[in-house]
Amino acid sequence: MATPSQFLKFVDDNADRFIKRLGEAVAIPSVSGDGKYRPEVFRMSAWLDGQLQSLGVTTKLVDLGKHVMDDQELPLPPAILGRIGDDPKKKTVLIYGHYDVQPAQKSDGWDTEPFTLVVDEKTGKLIGRGSTDDKGPILGWLNVLEAHKTLGLELPVNLRFCFEGMEENGSEGLDDLIKTEVTKGKESWFDGVDCVCISDNYWLNSRTPCLTYGLRGLVYFKLTISGPARDLHSGVFGRMVHEPMTDLITIMGKLVTPDGTILVPGVEDMVPSAQDDEIAIYEKLDYSVKDVEDAVGAPITLSQDKVSVIMGRMRLPSLSLHGIEGAFYGPGAKTVIPASVSGKFSIRIVPPQTPEAIEPLVKKYVEQEFAKLNSKNKLKIENLHDGRPWLADHRHWNYEAAIRATEAVYKRSPDLTREGGSIPVTLTFAESLGVNVLLLPMGRGDDGAHSTNEKIDRSNFIEGSKLLGTYLYEVGAIKA
Ligand code: BES
Ligand code: ZN
């Protein structure tokens, strides 16, 4: 089934309007990880639901209940389930995306307002929080739907949608929803799904499209050390008492070496080393140390060897220190001894590691190291959220369809990649539905997801919308 040229032309002809719609989505600050924005996450769900309905999709908003975040009970934003098409002769594709975003403030170092989409006509960048992660890709699907509705074209497949608003915060509630939904048999919204497509990651570089068949999992820890009943003056109490911040920094300094080696005993040993055939795959990828330097904006890779740098992201675990809550933060030179501080760190995990195996190793090690300090302060370590790693069979027809679609739109074959980030629900879909999951990214490696000045290139948004549509035609062309 060739992709109709009217569809491709429609996307080109309506590019400016599609970008305006992306601007509407970016303007809703649907930050899931900060309680004060929770109403905005709800507003975003209503906006997206409205868009889907107006494009002919039947939807259901599923209430996922409540959760506690930063000691505050909050309602979870709904999952949006959608369906369009019920032709038993067609394949059924389930599409997942997330409508929540990472926090952003201009004062973090943005050049523009993060929640105002700025179109840089000179560079073609569409700049704003969520532009690439993950509002751009979600809107790519809306663009495909709109083109078909307006042109009166039949969709080549039946579509099912599952959009969530808590992905950036561990996808709370979604696993349970999917597991419950699949038990409903014929009544399930996922009944008859043949494959899953997720557009929520990025090309390795800024040139070569890719398909992704692996993701790392994650275990996120909060390590709290508390001592005095209140913040203290360091001139009055310094060297008289155990200081929580000193204890915390000492322990955080024992988690990982500056060259990335994880010091928690047992964590590194779980991962088998790469064989020659696997190394050959990494050697062939269109990705260089220079690409990493360009993406991070400085020549700071852990090695000058391309394969060892790539393996750090694709097939090795990593431990990152994220921040310290409760520490003195801000201008000036306050002479405070903070009473209670919480260090946040996470470990990206790879097969065969699981959160269940990693969590006790970390807790035991941290407790042992704290005991060595002989501190009278109190320690608490919590797992805030976790997700398992995922690997798929990239020889599956779902990937073959995406390869053909990429070749049609970009006139080149995609790289096949494993990714360092995490999308916890991927494995849940693969296991609960028993179908192949494909990651089909829209944006580029230098888009700056989670960072300041996040962007998606106009051409990635527009060609990417064509890619998503063309992929559906390629799946539709596969014989049952
Ligand atoms: N879009 C990312 C996932 C991603 C990032 C895939 C980089 C591939 C490369 C997603 O929105 C995300 O950031 N997920 C979180 C999940 C976590 C909170 C469990 C992540 O990876 O930090
Ligand atoms: Zn994302």
Short mmCIF file of C-alpha atoms and ligand atoms in Angstrom, two decimals:
data_model
loop_
_atom_site.label_atom_id
_atom_site.label_comp_id
_atom_site.label_asym_id
_atom_site.label_seq_id
_atom_site.Cartn_x
_atom_site.Cartn_y
_atom_site.Cartn_z
CA MET A 1 0.00 0.00 0.00
CA ALA A 2 1.85 3.07 -1.17
CA THR A 3 1.52 6.14 0.99
CA PRO A 4 -0.89 8.48 -0.85
CA SER A 5 0.85 11.55 -2.17
CA GLN A 6 -2.11 13.72 -1.01
CA PHE A 7 -1.23 12.79 2.57
CA LEU A 8 2.39 13.86 2.15
CA LYS A 9 1.34 17.06 0.39
CA PHE A 10 -1.24 17.84 3.09
CA VAL A 11 1.48 17.67 5.74
CA ASP A 12 3.67 20.09 3.79
CA ASP A 13 0.81 22.45 2.99
CA ASN A 14 -0.34 22.58 6.62
CA ALA A 15 3.06 22.77 8.29
CA ASP A 16 2.53 26.25 9.70
CA ARG A 17 -0.80 25.31 11.23
CA PHE A 18 0.71 22.14 12.71
CA ILE A 19 3.45 24.24 14.29
CA LYS A 20 0.81 26.57 15.72
CA ARG A 21 -0.92 23.57 17.28
CA LEU A 22 2.42 22.51 18.79
CA GLY A 23 2.61 26.03 20.24
CA GLU A 24 -0.79 25.50 21.91
CA ALA A 25 0.42 22.26 23.47
CA VAL A 26 3.73 23.71 24.66
CA ALA A 27 1.85 26.63 26.24
CA ILE A 28 0.26 24.26 28.77
CA PRO A 29 2.98 23.66 31.41
CA SER A 30 2.05 20.04 32.11
CA VAL A 31 4.92 19.37 34.50
CA SER A 32 4.19 16.08 36.26
CA GLY A 33 6.99 16.23 38.81
CA ASP A 34 5.93 19.42 40.58
CA GLY A 35 2.67 19.39 42.55
CA LYS A 36 1.79 22.99 41.83
CA TYR A 37 1.48 22.26 38.11
CA ARG A 38 -0.86 19.30 38.55
CA PRO A 39 -3.93 21.26 37.35
CA GLU A 40 -1.97 22.07 34.17
CA VAL A 41 -1.33 18.37 33.57
CA PHE A 42 -5.09 17.87 33.80
CA ARG A 43 -5.65 20.81 31.45
CA MET A 44 -3.27 19.18 29.00
CA SER A 45 -5.19 15.90 29.17
CA ALA A 46 -8.42 17.76 28.38
CA TRP A 47 -6.75 19.57 25.48
CA LEU A 48 -5.39 16.35 24.00
CA ASP A 49 -8.67 14.52 24.53
CA GLY A 50 -10.48 17.33 22.72
CA GLN A 51 -8.05 17.16 19.79
CA LEU A 52 -8.42 13.40 19.48
CA GLN A 53 -12.20 13.57 19.59
CA SER A 54 -12.35 16.31 17.00
CA LEU A 55 -10.26 14.09 14.72
CA GLY A 56 -12.72 11.22 14.98
CA VAL A 57 -11.07 9.18 17.74
CA THR A 58 -13.32 7.63 20.38
CA THR A 59 -11.71 8.25 23.75
CA LYS A 60 -11.98 7.24 27.35
CA LEU A 61 -10.24 9.05 30.20
CA VAL A 62 -9.17 6.59 32.86
CA ASP A 63 -8.85 7.90 36.40
CA LEU A 64 -5.65 6.45 37.88
CA GLY A 65 -6.40 7.45 41.46
CA LYS A 66 -4.13 9.42 43.76
CA HIS A 67 -0.51 9.33 44.81
CA VAL A 68 1.78 11.00 47.30
CA MET A 69 4.58 13.18 45.96
CA ASP A 70 6.82 15.27 48.20
CA ASP A 71 4.52 14.55 51.16
CA GLN A 72 1.50 15.87 49.27
CA GLU A 73 -1.45 13.74 48.15
CA LEU A 74 -2.27 14.53 44.53
CA PRO A 75 -4.73 13.20 41.94
CA LEU A 76 -2.98 11.35 39.13
CA PRO A 77 -3.63 12.74 35.66
CA PRO A 78 -5.81 10.43 33.57
CA ALA A 79 -4.60 7.99 30.96
CA ILE A 80 -6.26 8.74 27.64
CA LEU A 81 -7.30 5.64 25.74
CA GLY A 82 -8.41 6.13 22.17
CA ARG A 83 -9.61 4.02 19.26
CA ILE A 84 -10.34 4.60 15.61
CA GLY A 85 -11.06 1.85 13.10
CA ASP A 86 -12.37 -1.66 13.67
CA ASP A 87 -11.77 -3.39 10.37
CA PRO A 88 -10.88 -7.04 11.04
CA LYS A 89 -8.99 -7.14 7.73
CA LYS A 90 -6.58 -4.43 8.94
CA LYS A 91 -3.74 -4.61 11.39
CA THR A 92 -4.20 -2.78 14.68
CA VAL A 93 -1.41 -0.51 15.89
CA LEU A 94 -1.26 0.77 19.46
CA ILE A 95 0.38 4.16 19.85
CA TYR A 96 1.80 5.38 23.14
CA GLY A 97 2.98 8.84 24.10
CA HIS A 98 3.15 11.09 27.16
CA TYR A 99 1.63 14.54 27.50
CA ASP A 100 3.53 15.53 30.63
CA VAL A 101 6.88 17.32 30.54
CA GLN A 102 9.94 17.98 32.64
CA PRO A 103 10.05 21.15 34.77
CA ALA A 104 11.49 24.28 33.15
CA GLN A 105 12.08 27.86 34.21
CA LYS A 106 13.64 30.66 32.25
CA SER A 107 16.05 31.14 35.15
CA ASP A 108 17.43 27.63 34.56
CA GLY A 109 19.28 29.21 31.67
CA TRP A 110 16.73 29.23 28.86
CA ASP A 111 17.22 31.90 26.20
CA THR A 112 13.45 32.12 25.71
CA GLU A 113 10.31 31.45 27.78
CA PRO A 114 10.18 27.62 28.08
CA PHE A 115 6.39 27.42 27.76
CA THR A 116 6.14 29.67 24.72
CA LEU A 117 7.03 27.91 21.50
CA VAL A 118 9.54 30.07 19.67
CA VAL A 119 9.99 29.48 15.96
CA ASP A 120 13.52 30.43 14.99
CA GLU A 121 13.08 31.12 11.28
CA LYS A 122 16.85 31.23 10.67
CA THR A 123 17.73 27.84 12.15
CA GLY A 124 14.35 26.12 11.74
CA LYS A 125 14.30 25.29 15.46
CA LEU A 126 10.98 25.08 17.29
CA ILE A 127 12.05 25.85 20.86
CA GLY A 128 10.01 25.08 23.97
CA ARG A 129 9.57 22.55 26.77
CA GLY A 130 8.01 19.36 25.40
CA SER A 131 8.71 20.26 21.77
CA THR A 132 10.62 17.01 21.32
CA ASP A 133 9.74 15.16 24.57
CA ASP A 134 7.01 14.23 23.92
CA LYS A 135 4.48 16.76 22.61
CA GLY A 136 6.03 17.06 19.13
CA PRO A 137 5.74 13.31 18.46
CA ILE A 138 2.20 13.10 19.94
CA LEU A 139 1.16 15.97 17.70
CA GLY A 140 2.77 14.15 14.80
CA TRP A 141 0.06 11.49 15.23
CA LEU A 142 -2.60 14.23 15.37
CA ASN A 143 -1.22 15.60 12.09
CA VAL A 144 -1.60 12.15 10.50
CA LEU A 145 -5.18 11.85 11.76
CA GLU A 146 -6.09 15.33 10.59
CA ALA A 147 -4.72 14.76 7.11
CA HIS A 148 -6.79 11.59 6.73
CA LYS A 149 -9.96 13.14 8.12
CA THR A 150 -9.75 16.28 5.99
CA LEU A 151 -8.83 14.44 2.79
CA GLY A 152 -11.43 11.74 3.40
CA LEU A 153 -8.70 9.11 3.22
CA GLU A 154 -9.21 5.76 4.90
CA LEU A 155 -6.56 4.95 7.53
CA PRO A 156 -4.49 1.91 6.48
CA VAL A 157 -4.67 0.33 9.96
CA ASN A 158 -6.91 0.37 13.01
CA LEU A 159 -5.42 2.64 15.64
CA ARG A 160 -5.46 2.45 19.41
CA PHE A 161 -3.95 5.18 21.58
CA CYS A 162 -2.63 5.23 25.10
CA PHE A 163 -1.41 8.61 26.30
CA GLU A 164 -0.31 9.26 29.86
CA GLY A 165 0.56 12.27 31.98
CA MET A 166 3.03 10.81 34.50
CA GLU A 167 5.84 9.38 32.35
CA GLU A 168 8.46 11.82 33.56
CA ASN A 169 7.69 10.74 37.06
CA GLY A 170 7.72 6.97 36.80
CA SER A 171 4.43 6.33 34.93
CA GLU A 172 2.56 5.90 38.15
CA GLY A 173 -0.68 3.94 37.79
CA LEU A 174 -0.17 2.99 34.16
CA ASP A 175 1.17 -0.55 34.61
CA ASP A 176 -1.89 -1.46 36.68
CA LEU A 177 -4.21 0.05 34.10
CA ILE A 178 -2.65 -1.98 31.28
CA LYS A 179 -2.62 -5.19 33.29
CA THR A 180 -6.29 -4.74 34.26
CA GLU A 181 -7.28 -3.76 30.74
CA VAL A 182 -5.82 -6.91 29.15
CA THR A 183 -7.85 -9.13 31.48
CA LYS A 184 -11.04 -7.77 29.87
CA GLY A 185 -10.57 -9.89 26.74
CA LYS A 186 -12.80 -8.72 23.88
CA GLU A 187 -13.90 -5.72 25.95
CA SER A 188 -10.32 -4.55 26.37
CA TRP A 189 -9.18 -1.37 24.59
CA PHE A 190 -6.07 -3.28 23.63
CA ASP A 191 -7.92 -6.27 22.20
CA GLY A 192 -6.57 -7.26 18.78
CA VAL A 193 -3.47 -5.05 18.97
CA ASP A 194 -0.82 -6.44 16.59
CA CYS A 195 2.08 -4.17 17.46
CA VAL A 196 3.01 -1.07 19.43
CA CYS A 197 4.73 2.09 18.20
CA ILE A 198 6.24 4.64 20.56
CA SER A 199 7.75 7.89 19.37
CA ASP A 200 9.50 9.16 22.50
CA ASN A 201 13.21 9.12 21.87
CA TYR A 202 15.73 10.71 19.54
CA TRP A 203 18.16 10.04 16.73
CA LEU A 204 21.72 9.43 17.88
CA ASN A 205 23.02 12.42 15.95
CA SER A 206 21.45 15.20 13.93
CA ARG A 207 21.66 13.44 10.51
CA THR A 208 20.65 9.82 10.60
CA PRO A 209 17.17 8.57 11.44
CA CYS A 210 17.07 5.55 13.68
CA LEU A 211 14.83 2.85 15.08
CA THR A 212 15.36 1.84 18.66
CA TYR A 213 15.04 -1.68 20.03
CA GLY A 214 16.34 -1.28 23.58
CA LEU A 215 15.99 1.02 26.58
CA ARG A 216 17.69 1.09 29.93
CA GLY A 217 15.62 0.70 33.07
CA LEU A 218 15.97 2.91 36.11
CA VAL A 219 15.95 2.89 39.88
CA TYR A 220 15.64 6.34 41.44
CA PHE A 221 16.78 6.86 45.03
CA LYS A 222 16.29 9.57 47.63
CA LEU A 223 18.83 9.47 50.45
CA THR A 224 17.92 11.68 53.40
CA ILE A 225 20.22 12.56 56.29
CA SER A 226 18.74 14.54 59.17
CA GLY A 227 20.22 15.71 62.43
CA PRO A 228 19.39 18.94 64.25
CA ALA A 229 15.80 19.95 64.86
CA ARG A 230 16.35 23.11 62.82
CA ASP A 231 18.86 24.78 60.51
CA LEU A 232 21.90 25.98 62.50
CA HIS A 233 24.41 28.84 62.37
CA SER A 234 27.75 27.38 61.30
CA GLY A 235 29.62 29.95 63.40
CA VAL A 236 27.80 28.88 66.51
CA PHE A 237 27.56 25.13 65.98
CA GLY A 238 30.24 24.31 63.37
CA ARG A 239 32.57 21.55 64.69
CA MET A 240 30.27 20.91 67.65
CA VAL A 241 27.76 18.63 65.91
CA HIS A 242 27.52 16.00 63.13
CA GLU A 243 26.50 17.89 60.00
CA PRO A 244 23.96 16.14 57.73
CA MET A 245 25.36 17.71 54.57
CA THR A 246 28.88 16.46 55.32
CA ASP A 247 27.57 12.93 55.89
CA LEU A 248 25.51 13.08 52.71
CA ILE A 249 28.33 14.35 50.51
CA THR A 250 30.64 11.68 51.89
CA ILE A 251 28.18 8.93 50.97
CA MET A 252 27.25 10.39 47.62
CA GLY A 253 30.97 10.56 46.88
CA LYS A 254 31.20 6.81 47.32
CA LEU A 255 28.57 5.84 44.75
CA VAL A 256 30.38 6.39 41.48
CA THR A 257 33.87 7.33 40.30
CA PRO A 258 34.46 10.34 38.06
CA ASP A 259 35.06 7.93 35.15
CA GLY A 260 31.59 6.43 35.60
CA THR A 261 32.37 3.17 37.41
CA ILE A 262 29.57 2.29 39.80
CA LEU A 263 31.00 1.56 43.26
CA VAL A 264 27.97 -0.24 44.71
CA PRO A 265 29.29 -3.82 45.01
CA GLY A 266 27.62 -6.28 42.65
CA VAL A 267 26.05 -3.77 40.26
CA GLU A 268 28.72 -3.76 37.54
CA ASP A 269 29.33 -7.53 37.82
CA MET A 270 25.79 -8.41 36.73
CA VAL A 271 26.36 -7.22 33.18
CA PRO A 272 28.12 -9.59 30.74
CA SER A 273 30.81 -8.00 28.60
CA ALA A 274 30.18 -7.28 24.92
CA GLN A 275 31.12 -9.92 22.34
CA ASP A 276 32.82 -9.08 19.03
CA ASP A 277 29.61 -9.22 16.98
CA GLU A 278 27.93 -6.75 19.32
CA ILE A 279 30.94 -4.44 19.19
CA ALA A 280 30.77 -4.57 15.39
CA ILE A 281 27.22 -3.17 15.55
CA TYR A 282 28.41 -0.20 17.62
CA GLU A 283 31.36 0.42 15.31
CA LYS A 284 29.04 0.75 12.32
CA LEU A 285 26.68 3.29 13.90
CA ASP A 286 26.76 6.77 12.43
CA TYR A 287 27.82 8.32 15.71
CA SER A 288 31.09 9.84 16.76
CA VAL A 289 32.76 11.37 19.79
CA LYS A 290 32.28 14.69 17.99
CA ASP A 291 28.49 14.12 17.85
CA VAL A 292 28.46 13.65 21.62
CA GLU A 293 30.58 16.76 22.08
CA ASP A 294 28.22 18.77 19.87
CA ALA A 295 25.15 17.47 21.70
CA VAL A 296 26.52 18.29 25.17
CA GLY A 297 28.23 21.46 24.05
CA ALA A 298 31.74 20.64 25.37
CA PRO A 299 34.61 18.17 24.73
CA ILE A 300 34.04 16.13 27.88
CA THR A 301 33.46 12.50 26.83
CA LEU A 302 34.78 9.86 29.24
CA SER A 303 36.93 8.44 26.45
CA GLN A 304 38.02 9.33 22.94
CA ASP A 305 37.07 5.84 21.79
CA LYS A 306 33.72 5.88 19.98
CA VAL A 307 32.68 2.34 20.91
CA SER A 308 33.44 2.74 24.58
CA VAL A 309 31.49 6.02 24.67
CA ILE A 310 28.51 4.45 22.85
CA MET A 311 28.53 1.40 25.11
CA GLY A 312 28.29 3.72 28.10
CA ARG A 313 24.87 4.78 26.88
CA MET A 314 23.57 1.67 25.15
CA ARG A 315 24.63 -1.38 27.10
CA LEU A 316 26.18 -0.40 30.43
CA PRO A 317 24.53 0.74 33.62
CA SER A 318 25.21 4.29 34.80
CA LEU A 319 24.82 6.10 38.10
CA SER A 320 24.08 9.83 38.10
CA LEU A 321 23.91 12.24 41.03
CA HIS A 322 21.00 14.60 40.41
CA GLY A 323 20.73 17.03 43.26
CA ILE A 324 20.46 17.81 46.94
CA GLU A 325 17.15 18.96 48.37
CA GLY A 326 17.28 21.06 51.50
CA ALA A 327 20.80 22.32 50.88
CA PHE A 328 21.51 26.02 50.79
CA TYR A 329 20.70 27.10 47.26
CA GLY A 330 20.66 30.59 45.90
CA PRO A 331 22.58 33.83 45.80
CA GLY A 332 24.89 35.03 48.50
CA ALA A 333 26.97 33.10 50.98
CA LYS A 334 24.62 31.94 53.70
CA THR A 335 26.46 30.42 56.68
CA VAL A 336 23.94 27.73 57.41
CA ILE A 337 24.18 24.12 58.54
CA PRO A 338 21.09 22.60 56.87
CA ALA A 339 19.12 20.41 59.28
CA SER A 340 18.05 17.79 56.79
CA VAL A 341 19.26 17.14 53.27
CA SER A 342 18.16 14.65 50.65
CA GLY A 343 20.48 13.50 47.89
CA LYS A 344 18.78 12.28 44.71
CA PHE A 345 20.53 9.78 42.48
CA SER A 346 19.52 7.12 40.02
CA ILE A 347 20.97 4.06 38.35
CA ARG A 348 20.16 3.28 34.73
CA ILE A 349 20.03 -0.48 34.48
CA VAL A 350 20.46 -2.91 31.60
CA PRO A 351 19.56 -6.58 31.08
CA PRO A 352 19.78 -8.80 33.09
CA GLN A 353 19.57 -6.23 35.90
CA THR A 354 16.18 -5.59 37.51
CA PRO A 355 15.08 -3.01 40.08
CA GLU A 356 14.39 -5.89 42.49
CA ALA A 357 18.03 -7.01 42.26
CA ILE A 358 19.56 -3.52 42.37
CA GLU A 359 17.57 -1.90 45.18
CA PRO A 360 18.80 -4.13 48.05
CA LEU A 361 22.43 -3.84 46.90
CA VAL A 362 22.23 -0.05 46.99
CA LYS A 363 20.41 0.12 50.31
CA LYS A 364 22.85 -2.28 51.97
CA TYR A 365 25.92 -0.45 50.66
CA VAL A 366 24.63 3.00 51.64
CA GLU A 367 23.75 1.79 55.14
CA GLN A 368 27.19 0.17 55.53
CA GLU A 369 28.99 3.29 54.37
CA PHE A 370 26.89 5.44 56.69
CA ALA A 371 27.71 3.16 59.63
CA LYS A 372 31.41 3.74 58.91
CA LEU A 373 30.95 7.49 59.50
CA ASN A 374 30.01 6.97 63.17
CA SER A 375 27.55 9.79 62.75
CA LYS A 376 24.73 10.39 65.20
CA ASN A 377 22.53 11.73 62.41
CA LYS A 378 19.68 9.67 60.93
CA LEU A 379 19.68 8.09 57.51
CA LYS A 380 16.73 7.12 55.36
CA ILE A 381 16.95 5.70 51.86
CA GLU A 382 13.92 5.34 49.59
CA ASN A 383 13.27 4.07 46.08
CA LEU A 384 11.13 6.82 44.53
CA HIS A 385 10.33 4.88 41.36
CA ASP A 386 11.78 2.31 39.06
CA GLY A 387 11.39 0.61 35.69
CA ARG A 388 12.87 -2.46 34.05
CA PRO A 389 15.11 -2.39 30.97
CA TRP A 390 13.69 -3.54 27.62
CA LEU A 391 15.04 -5.18 24.48
CA ALA A 392 12.99 -6.09 21.39
CA ASP A 393 13.46 -8.27 18.32
CA HIS A 394 14.43 -5.84 15.59
CA ARG A 395 14.01 -8.47 12.87
CA HIS A 396 10.24 -8.31 13.41
CA TRP A 397 7.88 -7.07 10.62
CA ASN A 398 7.10 -4.04 12.79
CA TYR A 399 10.73 -2.92 12.42
CA GLU A 400 10.81 -3.89 8.75
CA ALA A 401 7.80 -1.63 8.15
CA ALA A 402 9.54 1.23 9.96
CA ILE A 403 12.74 0.68 7.98
CA ARG A 404 10.80 0.92 4.70
CA ALA A 405 8.97 4.02 5.94
CA THR A 406 12.24 5.70 6.91
CA GLU A 407 13.76 4.88 3.54
CA ALA A 408 10.71 6.34 1.78
CA VAL A 409 10.69 9.60 3.75
CA TYR A 410 14.39 10.21 4.43
CA LYS A 411 15.88 8.37 1.43
CA ARG A 412 18.26 6.52 3.73
CA SER A 413 18.27 3.46 5.96
CA PRO A 414 17.89 4.03 9.69
CA ASP A 415 20.47 3.06 12.25
CA LEU A 416 19.29 0.46 14.75
CA THR A 417 19.99 1.67 18.25
CA ARG A 418 19.63 0.86 21.90
CA GLU A 419 18.92 3.86 24.08
CA GLY A 420 20.16 4.99 27.43
CA GLY A 421 16.88 6.56 28.59
CA SER A 422 13.86 4.83 30.06
CA ILE A 423 10.18 4.55 29.18
CA PRO A 424 8.91 2.23 31.89
CA VAL A 425 5.72 1.22 30.09
CA THR A 426 7.52 -0.25 27.07
CA LEU A 427 8.21 -3.57 28.72
CA THR A 428 4.72 -3.67 30.21
CA PHE A 429 3.21 -3.41 26.72
CA ALA A 430 5.59 -6.04 25.35
CA GLU A 431 4.83 -8.49 28.14
CA SER A 432 1.14 -7.84 28.80
CA LEU A 433 0.08 -7.70 25.16
CA GLY A 434 2.68 -10.20 23.92
CA VAL A 435 3.41 -8.10 20.84
CA ASN A 436 6.43 -6.39 19.32
CA VAL A 437 7.17 -2.82 20.41
CA LEU A 438 8.96 -0.37 18.13
CA LEU A 439 10.52 2.94 19.08
CA LEU A 440 10.29 5.30 16.13
CA PRO A 441 11.89 8.61 17.09
CA MET A 442 11.02 11.94 15.57
CA GLY A 443 13.64 14.33 17.04
CA ARG A 444 17.42 14.62 16.89
CA GLY A 445 20.15 13.78 19.39
CA ASP A 446 20.85 17.44 20.09
CA ASP A 447 17.23 18.38 20.87
CA GLY A 448 18.02 18.87 24.54
CA ALA A 449 15.16 16.86 26.06
CA HIS A 450 15.02 17.59 29.83
CA SER A 451 17.49 20.41 29.27
CA THR A 452 17.38 24.16 28.65
CA ASN A 453 16.34 25.39 25.18
CA GLU A 454 14.67 22.07 24.29
CA LYS A 455 13.78 22.11 20.59
CA ILE A 456 12.60 20.04 17.70
CA ASP A 457 13.68 20.98 14.21
CA ARG A 458 10.86 22.06 11.92
CA SER A 459 11.99 19.47 9.39
CA ASN A 460 11.93 16.68 11.99
CA PHE A 461 8.42 17.68 13.06
CA ILE A 462 7.13 17.82 9.50
CA GLU A 463 9.08 14.94 7.92
CA GLY A 464 8.55 13.04 11.16
CA SER A 465 4.77 13.42 10.78
CA LYS A 466 5.12 11.99 7.27
CA LEU A 467 7.24 9.18 8.69
CA LEU A 468 4.58 8.22 11.25
CA GLY A 469 1.91 8.15 8.54
CA THR A 470 4.10 6.26 6.09
CA TYR A 471 4.90 3.71 8.79
CA LEU A 472 1.16 3.04 9.18
CA TYR A 473 0.90 2.41 5.43
CA GLU A 474 3.85 0.03 5.57
CA VAL A 475 2.25 -1.89 8.43
CA GLY A 476 -1.05 -1.87 6.53
CA ALA A 477 0.67 -3.42 3.52
CA ILE A 478 1.88 -6.44 5.48
CA LYS A 479 -0.19 -9.55 4.80
CA ALA A 480 -1.88 -11.06 7.85
N1 BES B 1 11.74 10.50 26.20
C1 BES B 1 12.35 10.03 27.38
C2 BES B 1 12.93 8.66 27.26
C3 BES B 1 14.24 8.58 26.54
C4 BES B 1 15.26 9.45 26.86
C5 BES B 1 14.45 7.62 25.62
C6 BES B 1 16.46 9.36 26.22
C7 BES B 1 15.64 7.53 24.99
C8 BES B 1 16.64 8.42 25.27
C9 BES B 1 11.34 10.00 28.49
O1 BES B 1 10.43 11.04 28.46
C10 BES B 1 12.06 10.10 29.81
O2 BES B 1 12.81 11.01 30.00
N2 BES B 1 11.83 9.17 30.68
C11 BES B 1 12.36 9.18 31.99
C12 BES B 1 11.74 8.00 32.67
C13 BES B 1 12.07 7.88 34.12
C14 BES B 1 11.50 9.01 34.90
C15 BES B 1 11.55 6.56 34.62
C16 BES B 1 13.87 9.07 31.95
O3 BES B 1 14.43 8.34 31.13
O4 BES B 1 14.51 9.76 32.76
ZN ZN B 2 9.64 11.40 26.74
#
